[in-house]
Tab-separated table of C-alpha atoms in Angstrom:
chain	number	residue	atom	x	y	z
A	17	MET	CA	-73.621	97.997	-71.666
A	18	SER	CA	-70.699	100.211	-72.603
A	19	ARG	CA	-66.982	98.905	-71.920
A	20	LYS	CA	-66.374	102.014	-69.732
A	21	VAL	CA	-69.303	100.860	-67.210
A	22	VAL	CA	-68.133	97.312	-67.159
A	23	LEU	CA	-64.826	98.337	-66.525
A	24	ILE	CA	-65.773	100.821	-63.453
A	25	MET	CA	-67.910	98.147	-61.961
A	26	ARG	CA	-65.027	95.495	-62.101
A	27	GLY	CA	-62.880	98.182	-60.579
A	28	ILE	CA	-65.305	98.502	-57.534
A	29	VAL	CA	-65.252	94.773	-57.137
A	30	LEU	CA	-61.733	94.464	-56.965
A	31	ILE	CA	-61.336	97.347	-54.599
A	32	GLY	CA	-63.903	95.787	-52.460
A	33	LEU	CA	-61.974	92.279	-52.348
A	34	LEU	CA	-58.765	94.166	-51.399
A	35	LEU	CA	-60.376	96.190	-48.537
A	36	GLN	CA	-61.949	93.102	-46.872
A	37	PRO	CA	-59.043	91.618	-45.069
A	38	ILE	CA	-58.293	94.726	-42.946
A	39	LEU	CA	-60.373	93.929	-39.712
A	40	ALA	CA	-60.010	90.323	-39.046
A	41	TYR	CA	-56.510	89.636	-38.261
A	42	SER	CA	-55.970	89.658	-34.370
A	43	GLN	CA	-59.129	87.581	-34.382
A	44	THR	CA	-59.306	83.665	-33.392
A	45	GLY	CA	-62.464	81.465	-33.666
A	46	THR	CA	-65.180	82.553	-36.319
A	47	LEU	CA	-65.653	86.115	-37.424
A	48	LYS	CA	-68.224	87.544	-39.971
A	49	THR	CA	-67.873	91.134	-41.223
A	50	HIS	CA	-70.018	93.100	-43.787
A	51	TYR	CA	-68.347	95.878	-45.857
A	52	LEU	CA	-70.366	98.187	-47.858
A	53	VAL	CA	-68.269	99.833	-51.190
A	54	SER	CA	-69.452	103.085	-52.400
A	55	TYR	CA	-68.690	104.684	-55.633
A	56	PHE	CA	-68.640	108.471	-55.429
A	57	GLY	CA	-70.632	108.144	-52.169
A	58	ILE	CA	-73.077	105.714	-53.946
A	59	PRO	CA	-73.264	102.243	-52.281
A	60	VAL	CA	-72.499	99.870	-55.052
A	61	LEU	CA	-71.328	96.583	-53.726
A	62	ASP	CA	-71.760	94.237	-50.303
A	63	CYS	CA	-68.925	92.389	-49.246
A	64	TYR	CA	-69.044	89.645	-46.599
A	65	GLU	CA	-66.156	88.266	-45.001
A	66	THR	CA	-66.019	85.244	-42.949
A	67	PHE	CA	-62.749	84.675	-41.107
A	68	GLN	CA	-62.068	81.349	-39.460
A	69	GLN	CA	-59.034	80.619	-37.496
A	70	ASN	CA	-57.673	77.672	-34.987
A	71	ASP	CA	-54.316	76.843	-33.810
A	72	SER	CA	-53.609	74.938	-37.129
A	73	LEU	CA	-55.825	76.528	-39.824
A	74	THR	CA	-57.006	79.699	-41.171
A	75	THR	CA	-59.783	79.936	-43.481
A	76	VAL	CA	-61.211	83.164	-45.154
A	77	LEU	CA	-64.274	83.433	-47.227
A	78	TYR	CA	-65.517	86.144	-49.452
A	79	ASP	CA	-68.775	86.952	-50.892
A	80	ASN	CA	-69.107	90.124	-52.938
A	81	ARG	CA	-72.521	90.856	-54.587
A	82	ILE	CA	-73.464	93.842	-56.843
A	83	LYS	CA	-76.665	95.916	-55.171
A	84	PRO	CA	-79.587	94.916	-57.144
A	85	PHE	CA	-80.172	98.340	-58.742
A	86	TRP	CA	-76.647	97.985	-60.334
A	87	ALA	CA	-77.120	94.247	-61.115
A	88	GLN	CA	-79.566	95.248	-64.068
A	89	PHE	CA	-77.027	96.465	-65.949
A	90	HIS	CA	-73.994	94.621	-64.843
A	91	PRO	CA	-74.832	91.670	-62.468
A	92	VAL	CA	-71.949	90.589	-60.068
A	93	HIS	CA	-71.749	87.788	-57.580
A	94	ASN	CA	-68.076	86.579	-56.809
A	95	GLU	CA	-66.868	84.044	-53.941
A	96	TYR	CA	-63.415	83.616	-53.012
A	97	SER	CA	-61.952	81.583	-50.318
A	98	ALA	CA	-58.639	80.473	-49.024
A	99	THR	CA	-57.053	77.994	-46.609
A	100	PHE	CA	-53.518	78.245	-45.229
A	101	ARG	CA	-51.410	77.390	-42.175
A	102	THR	CA	-52.111	79.559	-39.171
A	103	ARG	CA	-48.413	79.066	-37.899
A	104	ASP	CA	-46.580	80.312	-41.197
A	105	TYR	CA	-49.035	81.156	-43.797
A	106	THR	CA	-48.486	78.228	-45.985
A	107	PRO	CA	-51.411	78.197	-48.632
A	108	LEU	CA	-53.255	74.724	-48.960
A	109	VAL	CA	-56.265	75.517	-50.881
A	110	SER	CA	-57.684	78.301	-52.590
A	111	ALA	CA	-60.757	78.847	-54.937
A	112	LYS	CA	-62.755	81.205	-56.833
A	113	ARG	CA	-66.133	81.591	-58.424
A	114	ILE	CA	-66.768	84.399	-60.697
A	115	ARG	CA	-70.152	85.705	-62.231
A	116	GLU	CA	-69.743	88.755	-63.786
A	117	GLY	CA	-72.221	89.856	-66.493
A	118	GLY	CA	-72.169	86.735	-68.858
A	119	PHE	CA	-68.737	85.838	-67.862
A	120	ARG	CA	-68.149	82.775	-65.894
A	121	GLN	CA	-64.867	81.333	-64.085
A	122	ASN	CA	-64.471	78.644	-61.232
A	123	ILE	CA	-60.919	77.936	-60.345
A	124	THR	CA	-59.834	75.491	-57.435
A	125	THR	CA	-56.141	75.437	-56.711
A	126	ILE	CA	-54.510	72.876	-54.234
A	127	TYR	CA	-51.179	73.538	-52.823
A	128	ASN	CA	-49.942	70.062	-52.368
A	129	GLN	CA	-46.958	70.532	-50.013
A	130	GLU	CA	-46.133	66.775	-49.698
A	131	LEU	CA	-45.584	66.305	-53.561
A	132	SER	CA	-44.444	69.869	-54.166
A	133	ARG	CA	-46.940	70.414	-56.986
A	134	ILE	CA	-49.996	73.221	-57.461
A	135	GLU	CA	-52.856	71.301	-59.039
A	136	PHE	CA	-55.830	72.928	-60.732
A	137	ARG	CA	-58.611	70.861	-60.100
A	138	ASP	CA	-61.039	72.304	-62.658
A	139	ALA	CA	-58.423	72.517	-65.243
A	140	GLN	CA	-56.871	69.068	-64.356
A	141	THR	CA	-53.447	70.440	-64.686
A	142	SER	CA	-50.600	71.006	-62.186
A	143	LEU	CA	-47.189	73.164	-61.899
A	144	PRO	CA	-44.093	72.712	-59.684
A	145	LEU	CA	-44.335	74.237	-56.296
A	146	GLU	CA	-41.124	75.927	-55.274
A	147	PRO	CA	-40.459	76.491	-51.550
A	148	GLY	CA	-41.968	79.710	-49.936
A	149	VAL	CA	-44.527	80.360	-52.769
A	150	ARG	CA	-47.766	81.496	-51.511
A	151	SER	CA	-51.136	82.223	-52.777
A	152	VAL	CA	-52.297	86.003	-52.894
A	153	PHE	CA	-54.535	85.761	-49.866
A	154	ALA	CA	-51.797	84.000	-47.871
A	155	ALA	CA	-49.274	86.918	-48.619
A	156	VAL	CA	-51.890	89.326	-47.997
A	157	HIS	CA	-52.808	88.063	-44.486
A	158	LEU	CA	-49.002	87.428	-43.840
A	159	LEU	CA	-48.157	91.287	-44.474
A	160	GLU	CA	-51.457	92.299	-42.566
A	161	ARG	CA	-50.710	89.982	-39.610
A	162	LYS	CA	-46.757	89.891	-39.273
A	163	PHE	CA	-45.787	93.369	-40.719
A	164	GLU	CA	-44.263	94.382	-37.298
A	165	SER	CA	-41.934	91.238	-37.090
A	166	LEU	CA	-40.907	90.948	-40.727
A	167	GLN	CA	-37.691	91.930	-42.286
A	168	TYR	CA	-37.430	94.565	-44.672
A	169	PRO	CA	-37.018	94.900	-47.610
A	170	LEU	CA	-38.833	91.622	-48.136
A	171	THR	CA	-39.224	89.250	-51.332
A	172	LEU	CA	-42.464	87.249	-51.462
A	173	PRO	CA	-43.302	84.861	-54.465
A	174	ILE	CA	-46.508	84.442	-55.212
A	175	GLN	CA	-48.748	82.019	-57.418
A	176	ILE	CA	-51.815	83.633	-59.315
A	177	GLU	CA	-53.754	81.532	-61.600
A	178	GLY	CA	-50.676	79.562	-62.659
A	179	LYS	CA	-48.529	82.789	-62.968
A	180	PHE	CA	-45.528	83.268	-60.813
A	181	LEU	CA	-44.988	86.743	-59.521
A	182	ILE	CA	-42.854	88.337	-57.014
A	183	ALA	CA	-43.812	90.972	-54.267
A	184	HIS	CA	-41.102	93.343	-53.210
A	185	VAL	CA	-41.975	94.762	-49.968
A	186	THR	CA	-40.276	97.619	-48.210
A	187	ARG	CA	-41.371	99.645	-44.862
A	188	GLN	CA	-41.801	103.418	-45.624
A	189	GLY	CA	-42.506	104.541	-41.986
A	190	ALA	CA	-45.082	104.032	-39.038
A	191	GLU	CA	-47.495	106.238	-37.259
A	192	ARG	CA	-50.123	106.106	-34.574
A	193	ILE	CA	-53.708	106.588	-36.199
A	194	THR	CA	-57.174	106.424	-34.584
A	195	VAL	CA	-59.724	103.870	-35.865
A	196	ALA	CA	-63.167	103.460	-34.265
A	197	GLY	CA	-61.954	105.814	-31.546
A	198	GLN	CA	-58.973	103.699	-30.668
A	199	ALA	CA	-55.246	104.563	-31.382
A	200	VAL	CA	-53.494	101.935	-33.205
A	201	GLN	CA	-49.956	101.496	-34.614
A	202	ALA	CA	-49.938	101.566	-38.187
A	203	SER	CA	-47.067	100.928	-40.733
A	204	HIS	CA	-46.607	102.133	-44.419
A	205	LEU	CA	-45.758	99.322	-46.532
A	206	LYS	CA	-44.719	99.875	-50.284
A	207	ILE	CA	-45.516	96.535	-52.556
A	208	THR	CA	-44.260	96.286	-56.112
A	209	LEU	CA	-45.722	93.308	-57.815
A	210	GLU	CA	-43.810	92.155	-61.028
A	211	TYR	CA	-43.262	89.060	-63.207
A	212	ASP	CA	-40.342	86.898	-62.250
A	213	HIS	CA	-38.597	88.218	-65.327
A	214	GLY	CA	-38.793	91.753	-63.905
A	215	HIS	CA	-41.763	93.504	-65.530
A	216	ALA	CA	-43.512	95.430	-62.979
A	217	LEU	CA	-47.283	95.006	-62.838
A	218	TRP	CA	-48.165	97.717	-60.215
A	219	THR	CA	-46.810	99.614	-56.959
A	220	ARG	CA	-48.868	100.561	-54.169
A	221	THR	CA	-48.494	101.913	-50.632
A	222	ASP	CA	-50.843	100.588	-47.938
A	223	VAL	CA	-51.415	101.447	-44.404
A	224	LEU	CA	-51.578	98.331	-42.395
A	225	MET	CA	-52.321	97.990	-38.695
């Protein structure tokens, strides 16, 4: 398979993962949602999300599967999970199981708040856990759920697979939009993600509601 096709497939998987959290934030209990990601109008990826929340903990599970036809060219079945405190979005555990073509990866990350260590179970290594550091999923859910009450500009330290990054978040404005026939208040947030020494990775503007 050409490298271009593989890159397109991986891009579709990433888009599916980033789109998944949007619908679940005002929910309590358990919510299961199915999303379909298309490429130029062609269904490519099934995304399943399970969202579980109580007063203490929130757990999100993501299951991304490429459609059978496309799996003939580049099979994809990726699973992600994250658990964090409901009150303040402090990360506790995150994990991912990646199956893309011949590539395999399993990573489980424990945020040991008592010992102030980030422990990588599969690699049997650890790093210091600085105050305020969040997993990427905890940060995404914090922004989605609390965007109206947060103080901007906002700086969020994030840990991704042993790398420490900084997310700079600014509010660009707000508007009322219609979703599924209902008017909702939406906020435009600009997010710049960079390494802690200042090299920017990417910048994007999201509409949160």
